[in-house]
Amino acid sequence: MPEPLVDRFARVHRDLRVSLTDRCSLRCTYCMPEQGNEWLARQSILTVDEIVEVATVAAAAGVTTFRLTGGEPLLRTDIVDIVRRLSALRAPSGPAQIAMTTNGIRLPDVLPDLVAAGLKRLNISLDTIDRDRFARLTRRDRLSDVLDGVRAARDSGLRPLKINAVAMRGVNDDELADLVAFAVANDAEMRFIEQMPLDAGHTWDRSTMVTREEILEALSQRWELAPVPGRGGAPAEQWRLDGGPHVVGVIASVTAPFCGACDRMRLTADGQLRNCLFSNDEYDLLPVLRSGEPGPDRSDEIDRVLRNCVAGKRAGHAIDDPGFLQPARGMNAIGG
């Protein structure tokens, strides 16, 4: 049995974020430009067989959760097959758990098949429930489609169901409590994310970021917030709303980093392994996957690259260091 994926700081890696595409049906202002995007070459995008080959080796090394991301993962026409094949994998500790982060637009069409294929958890990105604001922020008038997706997810029975929003000053910071109320009404957990330096245009400005403390202060005007203990390696801190059962989460990657408990790696749509969302280092699996034939020798080489990636992981992302450099790739190309 392979040794677990442990880095120099004794962090055991059990989560692999798998980006399926850098393309998206929206153009969120904090993620990518409306026009002029340089998309990944189609021939570089991993096939289903290649994704499963990497995931099989990762599962043998102890990875238990595979989160499918993008871009927008539901743009892949083979998405149900990907979920079905990944859900059949087993780690030493048990079956693989398949999760997905999506903008929700295609959920009404494909969610029943995804659930039947083995999807277990779902996050839907939604920064505003105001139609005009949504259109300005995403440059697309698709709010009604996203809301249909939220309702489909609510009715699917997948739990926990989470709704993610990036909190932005002067954009949606007056809507935080309304978003929580919307999530509660749909039996979902609202999670607010501090805006991070991951936009493709490199226009991130810390002054426009709404901080963890500001988010909590805004919500405390409507609810009594009580911390939920036992966070573990989860990216979100949670608070109970008025004693529960509903909770709200905050992912404070900038002002309250959780790097010390990070158990995640990332696989980009074009076969690059990354040990941190903010890293500029990548470990290329594409030459391994496209040389020779699948078998024990190639699995050993994939395992070697996985371990090199984990071994190179730093203690933290160093956003506050004077020498910090924003990743060259935008969030859509790294994978959410």
C-alpha positions as MATLAB code, in Angstrom:
seq = 'MPEPLVDRFARVHRDLRVSLTDRCSLRCTYCMPEQGNEWLARQSILTVDEIVEVATVAAAAGVTTFRLTGGEPLLRTDIVDIVRRLSALRAPSGPAQIAMTTNGIRLPDVLPDLVAAGLKRLNISLDTIDRDRFARLTRRDRLSDVLDGVRAARDSGLRPLKINAVAMRGVNDDELADLVAFAVANDAEMRFIEQMPLDAGHTWDRSTMVTREEILEALSQRWELAPVPGRGGAPAEQWRLDGGPHVVGVIASVTAPFCGACDRMRLTADGQLRNCLFSNDEYDLLPVLRSGEPGPDRSDEIDRVLRNCVAGKRAGHAIDDPGFLQPARGMNAIGG';
ca = [
       0.000    0.000    0.000;
       1.490    3.402   -0.969;
       2.477    5.808    1.760;
       0.088    8.754    2.245;
       0.865   12.098    0.611;
       2.547   13.970    3.480;
       4.460   17.227    3.055;
       7.385   18.672    5.044;
       4.966   20.154    7.569;
       3.199   16.844    8.323;
       0.059   17.833    6.397;
      -1.636   14.740    4.956;
      -3.231   15.419    1.562;
      -6.656   13.862    1.048;
      -8.340   16.293   -1.368;
      -7.676   16.755   -5.094;
      -9.391   19.622   -6.925;
      -9.774   18.598  -10.579;
     -10.366   21.394  -13.094;
     -12.181   20.091  -16.167;
     -12.031   23.213  -18.355;
     -10.952   26.850  -18.238;
     -14.073   27.926  -20.146;
     -17.184   29.339  -18.509;
     -20.665   30.478  -19.458;
     -20.245   33.637  -17.333;
     -17.623   36.411  -17.321;
     -17.422   37.457  -13.678;
     -15.481   40.688  -13.335;
     -13.220   39.330  -10.567;
     -12.328   36.218  -12.562;
     -11.788   36.937  -16.257;
     -12.122   39.650  -18.900;
     -15.267   39.775  -21.013;
     -13.272   39.376  -24.228;
      -9.761   38.492  -25.310;
      -9.341   35.423  -23.125;
      -6.559   33.071  -24.149;
      -8.120   29.635  -23.709;
      -6.159   26.458  -23.133;
      -5.480   24.557  -26.344;
      -8.126   21.878  -26.790;
      -5.528   19.193  -27.433;
      -3.988   19.910  -24.023;
      -7.215   19.288  -22.085;
      -7.159   16.021  -20.179;
      -9.412   13.246  -21.438;
     -11.680   11.246  -19.164;
      -9.221    8.339  -19.238;
      -6.348   10.624  -18.255;
      -8.302   12.209  -15.396;
      -9.260    8.788  -14.076;
      -5.689    7.514  -14.405;
      -4.354   10.335  -12.217;
      -7.238   10.012   -9.771;
      -6.696    6.256   -9.421;
      -3.085    6.792   -8.349;
      -4.106    9.633   -6.021;
      -6.814    7.484   -4.417;
      -4.312    4.680   -3.807;
      -2.154    7.256   -1.976;
      -5.029    8.261    0.303;
      -6.951   10.969   -1.560;
     -10.586   10.541   -0.581;
     -12.282   13.613   -2.086;
     -12.264   14.727   -5.701;
     -13.848   18.121   -6.315;
     -14.664   18.892   -9.945;
     -14.187   22.538  -10.876;
     -13.480   24.840  -13.820;
     -14.095   27.254  -15.413;
     -17.522   25.719  -15.466;
     -17.352   21.902  -15.166;
     -20.859   21.366  -16.552;
     -19.645   22.598  -19.941;
     -17.939   19.225  -20.344;
     -20.297   16.997  -22.355;
     -18.728   13.944  -20.690;
     -19.326   15.220  -17.146;
     -21.650   12.368  -16.124;
     -19.116    9.778  -17.277;
     -16.374   11.548  -15.317;
     -18.450   11.491  -12.132;
     -19.428    7.853  -12.648;
     -15.877    6.669  -13.123;
     -14.397    8.718  -10.285;
     -17.107    7.618   -7.867;
     -16.062    4.001   -8.448;
     -12.581    4.655   -6.995;
     -11.575    3.626   -3.505;
      -8.921    4.996   -1.178;
      -7.499    2.800    1.597;
      -9.955    4.426    4.002;
     -13.041    3.923    1.820;
     -14.919    5.013   -1.330;
     -14.042    8.250   -3.066;
     -16.359   11.182   -2.458;
     -17.169   13.283   -5.525;
     -18.032   16.960   -5.115;
     -18.525   19.759   -7.629;
     -18.403   23.551   -7.765;
     -20.600   25.039  -10.507;
     -22.399   28.207  -11.529;
     -25.567   26.087  -11.612;
     -26.790   27.073  -15.068;
     -26.965   23.521  -16.461;
     -27.980   21.773  -13.240;
     -31.686   21.306  -14.059;
     -30.700   19.328  -17.170;
     -27.962   17.116  -15.748;
     -28.332   16.885  -11.969;
     -30.465   13.707  -11.852;
     -27.865   11.899  -13.963;
     -25.020   13.286  -11.850;
     -26.640   12.073   -8.646;
     -27.242    8.637  -10.190;
     -23.573    8.584  -11.259;
     -22.406    9.153   -7.695;
     -22.112   12.914   -7.089;
     -22.287   13.502   -3.323;
     -21.786   17.224   -2.681;
     -22.473   20.438   -4.543;
     -21.369   24.070   -4.276;
     -23.100   26.717   -6.392;
     -21.447   30.086   -7.024;
     -23.856   33.015   -6.642;
     -22.654   36.491   -5.680;
     -25.981   38.346   -5.847;
     -29.693   37.687   -6.137;
     -30.381   41.057   -7.757;
     -30.905   40.617  -11.504;
     -29.374   43.888  -12.681;
     -26.413   43.494  -10.361;
     -25.922   39.895  -11.501;
     -25.855   41.009  -15.136;
     -23.276   43.712  -14.404;
     -21.099   41.395  -12.340;
     -21.179   38.368  -14.651;
     -21.723   40.291  -17.925;
     -24.544   37.843  -18.669;
     -28.282   38.033  -17.908;
     -28.514   34.499  -16.512;
     -29.712   34.924  -12.918;
     -32.988   33.105  -13.548;
     -31.044   30.117  -14.896;
     -28.800   30.036  -11.823;
     -31.829   30.253   -9.517;
     -33.385   27.313  -11.391;
     -30.150   25.450  -10.701;
     -30.320   26.264   -6.996;
     -33.896   24.962   -6.835;
     -32.894   21.769   -8.669;
     -30.060   21.246   -6.174;
     -32.387   21.919   -3.235;
     -34.881   19.352   -4.511;
     -32.181   16.770   -5.319;
     -31.536   15.943   -1.686;
     -27.759   16.464   -2.003;
     -26.583   17.718    1.361;
     -24.743   19.679    2.484;
     -25.678   22.097   -0.298;
     -23.487   25.190   -0.287;
     -23.758   28.552   -2.023;
     -20.528   30.489   -2.508;
     -20.260   34.263   -2.867;
     -17.230   36.500   -3.191;
     -17.780   39.510   -0.934;
     -16.870   42.748   -2.754;
     -16.915   46.315   -1.508;
     -19.353   48.514   -3.335;
     -20.653   45.548   -5.324;
     -22.542   43.167   -3.037;
     -21.466   44.070    0.501;
     -24.937   45.527    1.153;
     -26.502   42.163    0.254;
     -24.671   39.734    2.553;
     -27.539   39.166    4.980;
     -30.030   38.799    2.124;
     -27.830   36.120    0.559;
     -27.759   34.212    3.852;
     -31.547   34.427    4.102;
     -31.825   33.151    0.524;
     -29.555   30.209    1.324;
     -31.505   29.345    4.465;
     -34.762   29.408    2.484;
     -33.236   26.836    0.116;
     -31.806   24.620    2.890;
     -28.269   25.585    1.912;
     -25.215   26.913    3.705;
     -24.091   30.358    2.575;
     -20.318   30.752    2.354;
     -18.593   34.070    1.829;
     -15.133   34.187    0.273;
     -12.669   37.023    0.682;
     -11.706   38.299   -2.754;
      -8.288   36.898   -3.670;
      -5.558   37.963   -6.130;
      -6.555   35.399   -8.753;
      -8.199   37.431  -11.512;
      -6.897   36.872  -15.019;
      -6.451   40.625  -15.524;
      -4.341   41.039  -12.347;
      -6.452   43.983  -11.211;
      -6.988   42.775   -7.615;
      -6.947   45.589   -5.100;
      -6.889   44.760   -1.397;
      -8.879   47.897   -0.605;
     -11.928   46.491   -2.440;
     -11.845   43.261   -0.458;
     -14.475   42.795    2.264;
     -12.719   41.169    5.208;
     -13.826   38.312    7.431;
     -14.465   40.704   10.306;
     -16.593   42.989    8.147;
     -18.658   40.035    6.924;
     -19.292   38.818   10.465;
     -20.150   42.322   11.647;
     -22.749   42.705    8.881;
     -24.357   39.340    9.645;
     -24.396   39.935   13.400;
     -26.832   42.776   12.808;
     -29.488   40.176   11.909;
     -28.411   36.948   13.655;
     -26.606   35.847   16.775;
     -23.489   34.049   15.539;
     -21.905   31.181   17.481;
     -18.659   29.550   16.245;
     -18.906   25.905   15.196;
     -15.942   23.932   16.627;
     -14.018   21.196   14.843;
     -13.083   22.910   11.596;
     -10.228   20.516   10.799;
      -8.825   21.084    7.308;
     -11.990   22.696    5.922;
     -11.421   26.053    4.199;
     -14.494   27.673    5.771;
     -14.984   28.685    9.373;
     -18.617   28.181   10.355;
     -21.022   30.007   12.653;
     -24.477   28.894   13.766;
     -27.288   31.325   13.071;
     -29.409   31.967   16.184;
     -28.382   28.632   17.662;
     -28.921   26.595   14.498;
     -29.623   24.417   12.668;
     -28.498   26.706    9.863;
     -24.891   27.858    9.571;
     -22.894   30.375    7.580;
     -19.285   29.952    6.498;
     -16.448   32.380    5.788;
     -13.361   31.507    3.749;
     -10.815   34.127    4.814;
      -7.821   33.155    2.712;
      -6.328   36.648    2.922;
      -6.931   37.928    6.466;
      -7.116   34.598    8.341;
      -5.178   31.996    6.306;
      -5.741   28.329    7.102;
      -2.611   27.032    5.376;
      -1.477   25.114    8.462;
      -4.284   22.573    8.011;
      -4.425   22.529    4.200;
      -4.891   19.035    2.747;
      -5.542   20.035   -0.892;
      -3.801   19.714   -4.240;
      -5.022   20.870   -7.647;
      -4.968   19.360  -11.100;
      -5.510   21.870  -13.900;
      -7.487   21.024  -17.015;
      -4.246   20.766  -18.981;
      -2.564   18.323  -16.612;
      -0.545   20.548  -14.282;
      -0.378   19.663  -10.587;
      -0.345   22.553   -8.129;
       0.208   22.302   -4.376;
      -1.305   25.708   -3.595;
      -3.900   27.943   -5.179;
      -1.420   30.843   -5.040;
       1.671   28.975   -6.170;
       3.555   29.771   -9.358;
       5.066   26.278   -9.424;
       3.432   23.537  -11.482;
       4.281   19.858  -11.950;
       3.547   18.682  -15.455;
       1.733   15.348  -15.774;
       0.898   15.670  -19.455;
       4.160   14.144  -20.777;
       3.704   11.202  -18.392;
       0.108   10.628  -19.410;
       0.874   10.809  -23.125;
       3.937    8.567  -23.261;
       3.893    4.794  -23.394;
       0.895    2.755  -22.299;
      -1.097    2.768  -19.058;
       0.264    0.282  -16.573;
       2.305   -0.114  -13.357;
       5.306    1.832  -14.658;
       3.220    4.843  -15.648;
       1.286    4.695  -12.375;
       4.612    4.779  -10.527;
       5.650    7.855  -12.497;
       2.340    9.618  -11.749;
       2.823    8.757   -8.078;
       6.345   10.221   -8.205;
       5.052   13.529   -9.636;
       2.289   13.663   -7.002;
       4.858   13.214   -4.241;
       7.245   15.778   -5.715;
       4.359   18.244   -5.822;
       3.473   17.628   -2.178;
       7.134   17.759   -1.124;
       7.463   21.209   -2.689;
       4.564   22.709   -0.777;
       5.403   25.735    1.339;
       4.151   26.517    4.812;
       1.754   29.189    3.537;
       0.728   31.286    0.560;
       2.618   34.438    1.647;
       0.077   36.917    0.233;
       1.230   39.459    2.819;
       4.921   39.105    1.964;
       6.370   42.088    0.040;
       7.727   39.719   -2.603;
       4.398   37.941   -3.274;
       3.677   37.460   -6.955;
       0.150   36.808   -8.169;
      -0.114   33.489  -10.058;
       0.258   33.885  -13.783;
      -2.895   31.863  -14.387;
      -6.304   33.258  -13.554;
      -8.722   31.395  -11.306;
     -10.605   29.965  -14.287;
      -7.422   28.285  -15.530;
      -6.271   27.074  -12.109;
      -9.605   25.628  -11.017;
     -11.878   26.899   -8.223;
];
